[in-house]
Amino acid sequence: MSGVWAVLVAAGRGERFGGDRPKAFAKLRGRVMLAESLERLERSDWIEAIVIVAPVEWEEPSILLAEELSAGKVSSCVPGGATRADSVRAGVAEVPDDVPVILVHDAARPLLPEAVIERVITALGDGWDGAVPALPVADTIKRAGQDGAVLETLDRSGLVTVQTPQAFASAALRSALVGDIAGVTDCAGLVEAAGGRVRIVEGDPRLLKVTTPADLALVETLLASE
Ligand code: CTP
Ligand code: MG
């Protein structure tokens, strides 16, 4: 399979995570967190090439990491922007125009199963512009006011939480990234706002996002049992 490029966004500072380096370079079982998702994309049969979006001034360590991992699919490494959407835009700009499908993945989700890559990519076509992995919401969802008072209890049927990797027809993603992209937290949201059709596929609990050190500890446990 060819024709799918991956944009791996790793340019966030990791403010909620804390620490003396960007979150993608926090240690996960003796390696930097970025190594895990990079290696999985490199090994994937679905991915032809990879663009790494690195924190400003961390391009060099990112390229060295790709060399260490013999990640020959890495085609370029570019610095990210102020928001995640800016970073995605910087990465997508490195993908050649004739590539039909772009897969966007968060380096903050190190455990990337091949089956999910396959699911989002094969869900495209038939007029779908994007496909995103999601899990049903397990807890009851309420809307709370600023004073802590419950305003309403939502009907959770049909509600899902969304993960990455997210796959897009590249034309749809590129046009969604033009213009004002502030305030949108995932690429699918941009494509939806531009009128694109995005579908849900089954996600995976292992794709949890590392936001705090406690999340990293959980990912380490899951990795040890793989
Ligand atoms: N990201 C990025 N560029 C940004 C912000 C985020 O490439 N300007 C990436 C992160 O590196 C991460 C993914 O988007 O892989 C999801 O973002 P998040 O988990 O929020 O990471 P951070 O923004 O780094 O964390 P925080 O919000 O706590 O600062
Ligand atoms: Mg963030």
PDB file of C-alpha atoms and ligand atoms in Angstrom:
ATOM      1  CA  MET A   1       0.000   0.000   0.000  1.00  0.00           C
ATOM      2  CA  SER A   2       1.359   3.417  -0.828  1.00  0.00           C
ATOM      3  CA  GLY A   3      -0.062   6.876  -1.044  1.00  0.00           C
ATOM      4  CA  VAL A   4      -0.462   7.552   2.658  1.00  0.00           C
ATOM      5  CA  TRP A   5       1.823  10.031   4.388  1.00  0.00           C
ATOM      6  CA  ALA A   6       1.851  10.460   8.159  1.00  0.00           C
ATOM      7  CA  VAL A   7       2.212  13.813   9.928  1.00  0.00           C
ATOM      8  CA  LEU A   8       3.421  13.135  13.477  1.00  0.00           C
ATOM      9  CA  VAL A   9       2.790  16.193  15.657  1.00  0.00           C
ATOM     10  CA  ALA A  10       5.197  16.440  18.583  1.00  0.00           C
ATOM     11  CA  ALA A  11       5.649  20.204  18.880  1.00  0.00           C
ATOM     12  CA  GLY A  12       3.641  20.871  22.044  1.00  0.00           C
ATOM     13  CA  ARG A  13       5.329  22.161  25.178  1.00  0.00           C
ATOM     14  CA  GLY A  14       3.509  19.820  27.515  1.00  0.00           C
ATOM     15  CA  GLU A  15       2.535  22.463  30.046  1.00  0.00           C
ATOM     16  CA  ARG A  16       0.201  20.184  31.974  1.00  0.00           C
ATOM     17  CA  PHE A  17       2.896  17.484  31.983  1.00  0.00           C
ATOM     18  CA  GLY A  18       5.602  19.768  33.335  1.00  0.00           C
ATOM     19  CA  GLY A  19       9.292  18.902  33.269  1.00  0.00           C
ATOM     20  CA  ASP A  20      12.375  20.492  31.756  1.00  0.00           C
ATOM     21  CA  ARG A  21      11.833  19.433  28.144  1.00  0.00           C
ATOM     22  CA  PRO A  22       8.953  19.143  25.663  1.00  0.00           C
ATOM     23  CA  LYS A  23       6.567  16.280  26.468  1.00  0.00           C
ATOM     24  CA  ALA A  24       7.517  14.275  23.337  1.00  0.00           C
ATOM     25  CA  PHE A  25      11.026  13.972  24.812  1.00  0.00           C
ATOM     26  CA  ALA A  26       9.926  12.736  28.231  1.00  0.00           C
ATOM     27  CA  LYS A  27      11.285   9.271  29.017  1.00  0.00           C
ATOM     28  CA  LEU A  28       9.072   6.261  28.399  1.00  0.00           C
ATOM     29  CA  ARG A  29      10.720   2.983  29.427  1.00  0.00           C
ATOM     30  CA  GLY A  30      14.182   4.377  28.790  1.00  0.00           C
ATOM     31  CA  ARG A  31      13.466   5.974  25.422  1.00  0.00           C
ATOM     32  CA  VAL A  32      11.931   9.320  24.519  1.00  0.00           C
ATOM     33  CA  MET A  33       8.144   9.146  24.092  1.00  0.00           C
ATOM     34  CA  LEU A  34       8.424  10.230  20.435  1.00  0.00           C
ATOM     35  CA  ALA A  35      10.343   7.024  19.640  1.00  0.00           C
ATOM     36  CA  GLU A  36       7.325   4.834  20.296  1.00  0.00           C
ATOM     37  CA  SER A  37       4.875   6.310  17.767  1.00  0.00           C
ATOM     38  CA  LEU A  38       7.648   7.016  15.257  1.00  0.00           C
ATOM     39  CA  GLU A  39       8.768   3.396  15.298  1.00  0.00           C
ATOM     40  CA  ARG A  40       5.183   2.157  14.897  1.00  0.00           C
ATOM     41  CA  LEU A  41       4.562   4.426  11.903  1.00  0.00           C
ATOM     42  CA  GLU A  42       7.883   3.330  10.395  1.00  0.00           C
ATOM     43  CA  ARG A  43       6.883  -0.339  10.747  1.00  0.00           C
ATOM     44  CA  SER A  44       3.334   0.153   9.451  1.00  0.00           C
ATOM     45  CA  ASP A  45       2.537  -1.430   6.105  1.00  0.00           C
ATOM     46  CA  TRP A  46       0.100   1.424   5.434  1.00  0.00           C
ATOM     47  CA  ILE A  47       2.512   4.341   5.716  1.00  0.00           C
ATOM     48  CA  GLU A  48       4.764   5.432   2.879  1.00  0.00           C
ATOM     49  CA  ALA A  49       6.486   8.451   4.442  1.00  0.00           C
ATOM     50  CA  ILE A  50       6.539  10.428   7.672  1.00  0.00           C
ATOM     51  CA  VAL A  51       6.837  14.149   8.463  1.00  0.00           C
ATOM     52  CA  ILE A  52       7.846  14.922  12.054  1.00  0.00           C
ATOM     53  CA  VAL A  53       6.652  18.238  13.477  1.00  0.00           C
ATOM     54  CA  ALA A  54       9.094  18.976  16.288  1.00  0.00           C
ATOM     55  CA  PRO A  55       9.218  21.612  19.007  1.00  0.00           C
ATOM     56  CA  VAL A  56      11.219  24.673  17.935  1.00  0.00           C
ATOM     57  CA  GLU A  57      14.937  23.931  18.506  1.00  0.00           C
ATOM     58  CA  TRP A  58      14.221  20.195  18.858  1.00  0.00           C
ATOM     59  CA  GLU A  59      14.428  19.419  15.133  1.00  0.00           C
ATOM     60  CA  GLU A  60      17.983  18.125  15.441  1.00  0.00           C
ATOM     61  CA  PRO A  61      17.313  15.651  18.272  1.00  0.00           C
ATOM     62  CA  SER A  62      14.254  14.481  16.317  1.00  0.00           C
ATOM     63  CA  ILE A  63      16.323  13.788  13.205  1.00  0.00           C
ATOM     64  CA  LEU A  64      18.968  12.010  15.292  1.00  0.00           C
ATOM     65  CA  LEU A  65      16.234   9.874  16.840  1.00  0.00           C
ATOM     66  CA  ALA A  66      14.924   8.936  13.376  1.00  0.00           C
ATOM     67  CA  GLU A  67      18.478   7.922  12.412  1.00  0.00           C
ATOM     68  CA  GLU A  68      18.909   5.889  15.587  1.00  0.00           C
ATOM     69  CA  LEU A  69      15.674   4.049  14.869  1.00  0.00           C
ATOM     70  CA  SER A  70      16.643   3.595  11.183  1.00  0.00           C
ATOM     71  CA  ALA A  71      13.354   5.281  10.367  1.00  0.00           C
ATOM     72  CA  GLY A  72      14.008   5.639   6.649  1.00  0.00           C
ATOM     73  CA  LYS A  73      10.434   6.748   5.951  1.00  0.00           C
ATOM     74  CA  VAL A  74      11.060  10.101   7.658  1.00  0.00           C
ATOM     75  CA  SER A  75      11.105  12.570   4.807  1.00  0.00           C
ATOM     76  CA  SER A  76      11.421  15.796   6.780  1.00  0.00           C
ATOM     77  CA  CYS A  77      11.288  17.351  10.205  1.00  0.00           C
ATOM     78  CA  VAL A  78       9.860  20.838  10.598  1.00  0.00           C
ATOM     79  CA  PRO A  79       9.306  23.114  13.602  1.00  0.00           C
ATOM     80  CA  GLY A  80       5.745  23.380  14.897  1.00  0.00           C
ATOM     81  CA  GLY A  81       3.600  26.444  15.590  1.00  0.00           C
ATOM     82  CA  ALA A  82       1.832  28.061  18.522  1.00  0.00           C
ATOM     83  CA  THR A  83      -1.210  25.762  18.401  1.00  0.00           C
ATOM     84  CA  ARG A  84      -1.705  22.144  17.423  1.00  0.00           C
ATOM     85  CA  ALA A  85      -3.526  23.236  14.253  1.00  0.00           C
ATOM     86  CA  ASP A  86      -0.561  25.463  13.302  1.00  0.00           C
ATOM     87  CA  SER A  87       1.737  22.474  13.793  1.00  0.00           C
ATOM     88  CA  VAL A  88      -0.482  20.258  11.629  1.00  0.00           C
ATOM     89  CA  ARG A  89      -0.456  22.948   8.948  1.00  0.00           C
ATOM     90  CA  ALA A  90       3.355  23.085   9.026  1.00  0.00           C
ATOM     91  CA  GLY A  91       3.536  19.311   8.635  1.00  0.00           C
ATOM     92  CA  VAL A  92       0.936  19.064   5.886  1.00  0.00           C
ATOM     93  CA  ALA A  93       2.858  21.707   3.916  1.00  0.00           C
ATOM     94  CA  GLU A  94       5.702  19.159   3.634  1.00  0.00           C
ATOM     95  CA  VAL A  95       3.495  16.497   2.026  1.00  0.00           C
ATOM     96  CA  PRO A  96       3.687  16.423  -1.795  1.00  0.00           C
ATOM     97  CA  ASP A  97       0.530  17.582  -3.603  1.00  0.00           C
ATOM     98  CA  ASP A  98      -0.132  14.252  -5.293  1.00  0.00           C
ATOM     99  CA  VAL A  99      -0.354  12.256  -2.051  1.00  0.00           C
ATOM    100  CA  PRO A 100      -4.026  11.230  -1.741  1.00  0.00           C
ATOM    101  CA  VAL A 101      -4.286  10.472   1.986  1.00  0.00           C
ATOM    102  CA  ILE A 102      -2.734  12.122   5.057  1.00  0.00           C
ATOM    103  CA  LEU A 103      -2.752  10.495   8.479  1.00  0.00           C
ATOM    104  CA  VAL A 104      -2.279  12.876  11.424  1.00  0.00           C
ATOM    105  CA  HIS A 105      -1.104  11.439  14.732  1.00  0.00           C
ATOM    106  CA  ASP A 106      -0.233  12.867  18.171  1.00  0.00           C
ATOM    107  CA  ALA A 107       3.185  11.884  19.528  1.00  0.00           C
ATOM    108  CA  ALA A 108       1.431  12.160  22.899  1.00  0.00           C
ATOM    109  CA  ARG A 109      -0.370   8.875  22.042  1.00  0.00           C
ATOM    110  CA  PRO A 110       2.634   6.525  21.984  1.00  0.00           C
ATOM    111  CA  LEU A 111       0.787   3.199  21.772  1.00  0.00           C
ATOM    112  CA  LEU A 112      -0.356   3.178  18.160  1.00  0.00           C
ATOM    113  CA  PRO A 113      -1.889  -0.130  17.061  1.00  0.00           C
ATOM    114  CA  GLU A 114      -1.487  -1.103  13.398  1.00  0.00           C
ATOM    115  CA  ALA A 115      -5.154  -2.169  13.368  1.00  0.00           C
ATOM    116  CA  VAL A 116      -6.304   1.404  14.072  1.00  0.00           C
ATOM    117  CA  ILE A 117      -4.080   2.803  11.301  1.00  0.00           C
ATOM    118  CA  GLU A 118      -5.699   0.281   8.984  1.00  0.00           C
ATOM    119  CA  ARG A 119      -9.234   1.095  10.181  1.00  0.00           C
ATOM    120  CA  VAL A 120      -9.016   4.851   9.632  1.00  0.00           C
ATOM    121  CA  ILE A 121      -7.347   4.542   6.230  1.00  0.00           C
ATOM    122  CA  THR A 122      -9.700   1.907   4.864  1.00  0.00           C
ATOM    123  CA  ALA A 123     -12.736   3.886   6.107  1.00  0.00           C
ATOM    124  CA  LEU A 124     -12.008   6.663   3.588  1.00  0.00           C
ATOM    125  CA  GLY A 125     -13.522   6.577   0.103  1.00  0.00           C
ATOM    126  CA  ASP A 126     -17.262   6.435  -0.662  1.00  0.00           C
ATOM    127  CA  GLY A 127     -17.380  10.210  -0.257  1.00  0.00           C
ATOM    128  CA  TRP A 128     -15.845  10.285   3.230  1.00  0.00           C
ATOM    129  CA  ASP A 129     -13.314  13.082   3.737  1.00  0.00           C
ATOM    130  CA  GLY A 130     -12.037  11.903   7.097  1.00  0.00           C
ATOM    131  CA  ALA A 131     -12.088   8.989   9.513  1.00  0.00           C
ATOM    132  CA  VAL A 132     -11.333   9.200  13.224  1.00  0.00           C
ATOM    133  CA  PRO A 133     -11.028   6.542  15.931  1.00  0.00           C
ATOM    134  CA  ALA A 134     -13.394   6.971  18.844  1.00  0.00           C
ATOM    135  CA  LEU A 135     -14.590   5.225  21.977  1.00  0.00           C
ATOM    136  CA  PRO A 136     -18.065   5.415  23.517  1.00  0.00           C
ATOM    137  CA  VAL A 137     -18.337   7.627  26.583  1.00  0.00           C
ATOM    138  CA  ALA A 138     -18.442   5.373  29.651  1.00  0.00           C
ATOM    139  CA  ASP A 139     -19.324   7.913  32.327  1.00  0.00           C
ATOM    140  CA  THR A 140     -22.459  10.003  32.673  1.00  0.00           C
ATOM    141  CA  ILE A 141     -21.881  13.472  31.229  1.00  0.00           C
ATOM    142  CA  LYS A 142     -23.146  16.618  32.938  1.00  0.00           C
ATOM    143  CA  ARG A 143     -22.793  20.274  32.110  1.00  0.00           C
ATOM    144  CA  ALA A 144     -21.603  22.293  35.106  1.00  0.00           C
ATOM    145  CA  GLY A 145     -21.855  26.023  35.750  1.00  0.00           C
ATOM    146  CA  GLN A 146     -18.948  28.119  37.012  1.00  0.00           C
ATOM    147  CA  ASP A 147     -20.195  27.866  40.593  1.00  0.00           C
ATOM    148  CA  GLY A 148     -20.126  24.077  40.339  1.00  0.00           C
ATOM    149  CA  ALA A 149     -23.879  23.674  40.075  1.00  0.00           C
ATOM    150  CA  VAL A 150     -25.074  20.978  37.678  1.00  0.00           C
ATOM    151  CA  LEU A 151     -26.938  22.649  34.824  1.00  0.00           C
ATOM    152  CA  GLU A 152     -27.978  19.530  32.956  1.00  0.00           C
ATOM    153  CA  THR A 153     -27.306  15.843  32.471  1.00  0.00           C
ATOM    154  CA  LEU A 154     -26.670  15.022  28.823  1.00  0.00           C
ATOM    155  CA  ASP A 155     -27.918  11.952  27.036  1.00  0.00           C
ATOM    156  CA  ARG A 156     -24.665  10.068  26.527  1.00  0.00           C
ATOM    157  CA  SER A 157     -25.985   7.754  23.821  1.00  0.00           C
ATOM    158  CA  GLY A 158     -24.185   8.654  20.630  1.00  0.00           C
ATOM    159  CA  LEU A 159     -21.451  10.571  22.464  1.00  0.00           C
ATOM    160  CA  VAL A 160     -17.887   9.429  21.802  1.00  0.00           C
ATOM    161  CA  THR A 161     -14.393  10.552  22.718  1.00  0.00           C
ATOM    162  CA  VAL A 162     -12.065  10.957  19.780  1.00  0.00           C
ATOM    163  CA  GLN A 163      -8.434   9.884  19.406  1.00  0.00           C
ATOM    164  CA  THR A 164      -5.706  10.000  16.778  1.00  0.00           C
ATOM    165  CA  PRO A 165      -4.556   8.733  14.237  1.00  0.00           C
ATOM    166  CA  GLN A 166      -7.028  10.587  12.026  1.00  0.00           C
ATOM    167  CA  ALA A 167      -7.005   9.966   8.263  1.00  0.00           C
ATOM    168  CA  PHE A 168      -8.088  12.480   5.643  1.00  0.00           C
ATOM    169  CA  ALA A 169      -8.419  12.858   1.926  1.00  0.00           C
ATOM    170  CA  SER A 170      -5.554  15.318   1.550  1.00  0.00           C
ATOM    171  CA  ALA A 171      -7.518  17.857  -0.498  1.00  0.00           C
ATOM    172  CA  ALA A 172     -10.134  18.074   2.271  1.00  0.00           C
ATOM    173  CA  LEU A 173      -7.511  18.490   5.005  1.00  0.00           C
ATOM    174  CA  ARG A 174      -5.537  21.084   3.057  1.00  0.00           C
ATOM    175  CA  SER A 175      -8.568  23.246   2.361  1.00  0.00           C
ATOM    176  CA  ALA A 176      -9.723  22.960   5.987  1.00  0.00           C
ATOM    177  CA  LEU A 177      -6.322  24.282   7.134  1.00  0.00           C
ATOM    178  CA  VAL A 178      -6.652  27.493   5.101  1.00  0.00           C
ATOM    179  CA  GLY A 179      -7.922  30.511   7.001  1.00  0.00           C
ATOM    180  CA  ASP A 180      -8.798  30.862  10.683  1.00  0.00           C
ATOM    181  CA  ILE A 181      -7.949  27.652  12.505  1.00  0.00           C
ATOM    182  CA  ALA A 182      -7.755  29.032  16.038  1.00  0.00           C
ATOM    183  CA  GLY A 183      -9.626  27.231  18.782  1.00  0.00           C
ATOM    184  CA  VAL A 184     -10.149  23.885  17.031  1.00  0.00           C
ATOM    185  CA  THR A 185      -8.527  21.041  18.948  1.00  0.00           C
ATOM    186  CA  ASP A 186      -8.596  18.286  16.352  1.00  0.00           C
ATOM    187  CA  CYS A 187      -8.175  18.134  12.592  1.00  0.00           C
ATOM    188  CA  ALA A 188     -11.504  16.421  12.100  1.00  0.00           C
ATOM    189  CA  GLY A 189     -13.150  19.472  13.685  1.00  0.00           C
ATOM    190  CA  LEU A 190     -11.516  21.633  11.015  1.00  0.00           C
ATOM    191  CA  VAL A 191     -12.668  19.350   8.216  1.00  0.00           C
ATOM    192  CA  GLU A 192     -16.210  19.237   9.679  1.00  0.00           C
ATOM    193  CA  ALA A 193     -16.290  23.043   9.953  1.00  0.00           C
ATOM    194  CA  ALA A 194     -15.312  23.234   6.269  1.00  0.00           C
ATOM    195  CA  GLY A 195     -18.301  21.047   5.381  1.00  0.00           C
ATOM    196  CA  GLY A 196     -16.392  17.761   5.074  1.00  0.00           C
ATOM    197  CA  ARG A 197     -17.870  14.370   5.916  1.00  0.00           C
ATOM    198  CA  VAL A 198     -16.039  12.682   8.773  1.00  0.00           C
ATOM    199  CA  ARG A 199     -16.830   9.202  10.030  1.00  0.00           C
ATOM    200  CA  ILE A 200     -16.102   7.349  13.224  1.00  0.00           C
ATOM    201  CA  VAL A 201     -14.271   4.023  13.441  1.00  0.00           C
ATOM    202  CA  GLU A 202     -13.540   1.944  16.520  1.00  0.00           C
ATOM    203  CA  GLY A 203     -10.712   3.401  18.608  1.00  0.00           C
ATOM    204  CA  ASP A 204      -8.482   1.610  21.103  1.00  0.00           C
ATOM    205  CA  PRO A 205      -8.037   2.250  24.853  1.00  0.00           C
ATOM    206  CA  ARG A 206      -4.267   1.917  24.371  1.00  0.00           C
ATOM    207  CA  LEU A 207      -4.364   5.153  22.359  1.00  0.00           C
ATOM    208  CA  LEU A 208      -4.807   7.185  25.531  1.00  0.00           C
ATOM    209  CA  LYS A 209      -3.119  10.590  25.418  1.00  0.00           C
ATOM    210  CA  VAL A 210      -0.278  11.354  27.790  1.00  0.00           C
ATOM    211  CA  THR A 211      -1.272  14.634  29.416  1.00  0.00           C
ATOM    212  CA  THR A 212       0.148  14.215  32.939  1.00  0.00           C
ATOM    213  CA  PRO A 213       2.943  12.083  34.462  1.00  0.00           C
ATOM    214  CA  ALA A 214       0.235   9.709  35.779  1.00  0.00           C
ATOM    215  CA  ASP A 215      -0.828   9.024  32.170  1.00  0.00           C
ATOM    216  CA  LEU A 216       2.788   8.240  31.305  1.00  0.00           C
ATOM    217  CA  ALA A 217       2.939   5.711  34.150  1.00  0.00           C
ATOM    218  CA  LEU A 218      -0.203   4.033  32.779  1.00  0.00           C
ATOM    219  CA  VAL A 219       1.235   3.885  29.261  1.00  0.00           C
ATOM    220  CA  GLU A 220       4.418   2.329  30.683  1.00  0.00           C
ATOM    221  CA  THR A 221       2.339  -0.378  32.321  1.00  0.00           C
ATOM    222  CA  LEU A 222       0.411  -1.053  29.113  1.00  0.00           C
ATOM    223  CA  LEU A 223       3.650  -1.150  27.103  1.00  0.00           C
ATOM    224  CA  ALA A 224       5.165  -3.666  29.497  1.00  0.00           C
ATOM    225  CA  SER A 225       2.206  -6.002  28.942  1.00  0.00           C
ATOM    226  CA  GLU A 226       2.217  -5.790  25.118  1.00  0.00           C
TER     227      GLU A 226
HETATM  228  N1  CTP B   1       1.050  19.770  19.554  1.00  0.00           N
HETATM  229  C1  CTP B   1       1.830  20.365  18.559  1.00  0.00           C
HETATM  230  N2  CTP B   1       1.971  21.726  18.517  1.00  0.00           N
HETATM  231  C2  CTP B   1       1.349  22.499  19.429  1.00  0.00           C
HETATM  232  C3  CTP B   1       0.543  21.918  20.427  1.00  0.00           C
HETATM  233  C4  CTP B   1       0.403  20.533  20.479  1.00  0.00           C
HETATM  234  O1  CTP B   1       2.416  19.657  17.735  1.00  0.00           O
HETATM  235  N3  CTP B   1       1.529  23.823  19.355  1.00  0.00           N
HETATM  236  C5  CTP B   1       0.966  18.302  19.631  1.00  0.00           C
HETATM  237  C6  CTP B   1       1.559  17.759  20.923  1.00  0.00           C
HETATM  238  O2  CTP B   1       2.975  17.630  20.786  1.00  0.00           O
HETATM  239  C7  CTP B   1       0.844  16.448  21.109  1.00  0.00           C
HETATM  240  C8  CTP B   1      -0.511  16.697  20.433  1.00  0.00           C
HETATM  241  O3  CTP B   1      -0.376  17.882  19.657  1.00  0.00           O
HETATM  242  O4  CTP B   1       1.498  15.371  20.464  1.00  0.00           O
HETATM  243  C9  CTP B   1      -1.640  16.814  21.432  1.00  0.00           C
HETATM  244  O5  CTP B   1      -1.440  17.974  22.234  1.00  0.00           O
HETATM  245  P1  CTP B   1      -1.407  18.018  23.827  1.00  0.00           P
HETATM  246  O6  CTP B   1      -1.557  16.659  24.389  1.00  0.00           O
HETATM  247  O7  CTP B   1      -2.295  19.114  24.277  1.00  0.00           O
HETATM  248  O8  CTP B   1       0.138  18.380  24.098  1.00  0.00           O
HETATM  249  P2  CTP B   1       0.745  19.758  24.579  1.00  0.00           P
HETATM  250  O9  CTP B   1       0.061  20.893  23.881  1.00  0.00           O
HETATM  251  O10 CTP B   1       2.200  19.625  24.436  1.00  0.00           O
HETATM  252  O11 CTP B   1       0.374  19.737  26.134  1.00  0.00           O
HETATM  253  P3  CTP B   1      -0.249  20.948  26.980  1.00  0.00           P
HETATM  254  O12 CTP B   1      -1.557  21.295  26.304  1.00  0.00           O
HETATM  255  O13 CTP B   1      -0.395  20.393  28.358  1.00  0.00           O
HETATM  256  O14 CTP B   1       0.765  22.071  26.924  1.00  0.00           O
HETATM  257 MG    MG B   2      -2.073  21.254  24.204  1.00  0.00          MG
END
